[in-house]
Amino acid sequence: MGIELQNISKQFTGYTALDNINLSIATGDLIALLGPSGCGKTTLLRIIAGLESADSGKIILEGKDTTNLSPREKNVGFVFQHYALFRRLNVFENVAFGLKVLERSKRPSKSEINDRVEHLLKLVQMEWAIKRYPSQLSGGQRQRVALARALAVNPKVLLLDEPFSALDAKVRQELRRWLRKLHEEIHVTSIFVTHDQEEALELADRIVVINKGRIEQQGSPQEVYDHPANAFVYNFLGNVNVFHGRIKEGMVSLGEHLVDAPDELKNVDEKPSQTFVRPHEIGISKIRSSETDVIGTIREIRLLGGQIGLNLSCEGFEHPIEAEVPRELYLNLQLSKGDKVFVSFNRVKVFSGDYEI
Ligand code: ADP
Ligand code: MG
């Protein structure tokens, strides 16, 4: 295992920031730690790096118990959310920094340092900027240099704390693809922290969803997206319509309508339920295709790039429903505000119990 966390807990003056975290990450994997702001992501990374100590638990890196080691002894690379380059050092000096401060017996020679920095800057496609200062670089370029700096000491583990979150959407998207490719070349065991589900789904081999200091679910992006373990994960991974109702006699109420309860909830005695439907899992048609279709009226139309967002008020439903349809379908059906349409729920996910979103 690259990283093994055993029973990590951390309190801040009566507040539980991490509650018994257990996590194993295979050597060479890139995992995303995904969760809302304040759920404990940074605290966990700081504990792994040795910048913060846990109240209990063990941190094992590449088979070695590093729980009580200092950050330097742990040999972990860290890239922070906010650009942390040294302003008075140029790009070369920034990347070389970690090597130059190594104790004499471990420090490479001057020419080895030169070669290594050049190699790393090539890897992050920044060799052209070797003499520049951080103020002469864009945000995305600075984060690439920060990554080269973190990699300079050949870390066993690379920790990235929302490294792209301060950048604009397009650059963020480019950098996440770039990072994925880079990871395929270097295969350093990495944890990428993010609160952005799209970033996590696109980037990582595995996703660990965390909420209020606890792991809610872990798995491949596909597993977590298609089979969310609970209502929190479902809600956090994308836009949803939520319908509150009851499970009773094998049926679930969806507005004033009833649908079959999923098998695992068929025998549940009467209980509150929450039914989730993603906007793109809602079908829209001008002709009725099934008895279970719901009649809706288009209240609002929004352009969302390739998709069109529809806000619908539906008969038997207290709240409006959000649907997303491909642009093509929208044009074919010649949809406009005020139109009556037939609405179908192509895929619903039911959870029993009350859950606060
Ligand atoms: P995230 O990175 O997921 O946004 P953090 O790990 O930074 O969350 O914080 C988790 C919780 O712990 C937050 O409620 C935060 O306010 C609290 N916290 C973090 N660091 C400290 C600290 N040094 N002292 C007190 N509370 C802290
Ligand atoms: Mg954080």
Coordinates of N, CA and C and ligand atoms in Angstrom, one line a residue, residues 38 41-43 81 161-162 193, ligand 2:
G38 N -15.1 22.5 4.8 CA -15.2 22.3 6.3 C -15.4 20.9 6.7
K41 N -11.0 17.9 5.0 CA -10.1 17.5 3.9 C -8.6 18.0 4.2
T42 N -8.5 19.3 4.4 CA -7.2 19.9 4.7 C -6.6 19.3 5.9
T43 N -7.4 19.2 7.0 CA -6.9 18.6 8.2 C -6.3 17.2 8.0
Q81 N -3.5 25.2 -1.9 CA -4.6 25.9 -2.7 C -4.1 27.2 -3.2
D161 N -3.8 20.0 -2.3 CA -5.0 20.6 -1.6 C -5.7 21.6 -2.4
E162 N -6.7 21.2 -3.2 CA -7.4 22.1 -4.0 C -6.5 23.0 -4.9
V193 N -7.2 16.8 -3.2 CA -8.4 17.2 -2.5 C -9.2 18.2 -3.3
Ligands
MG2 MG -9.4 22.8 2.8

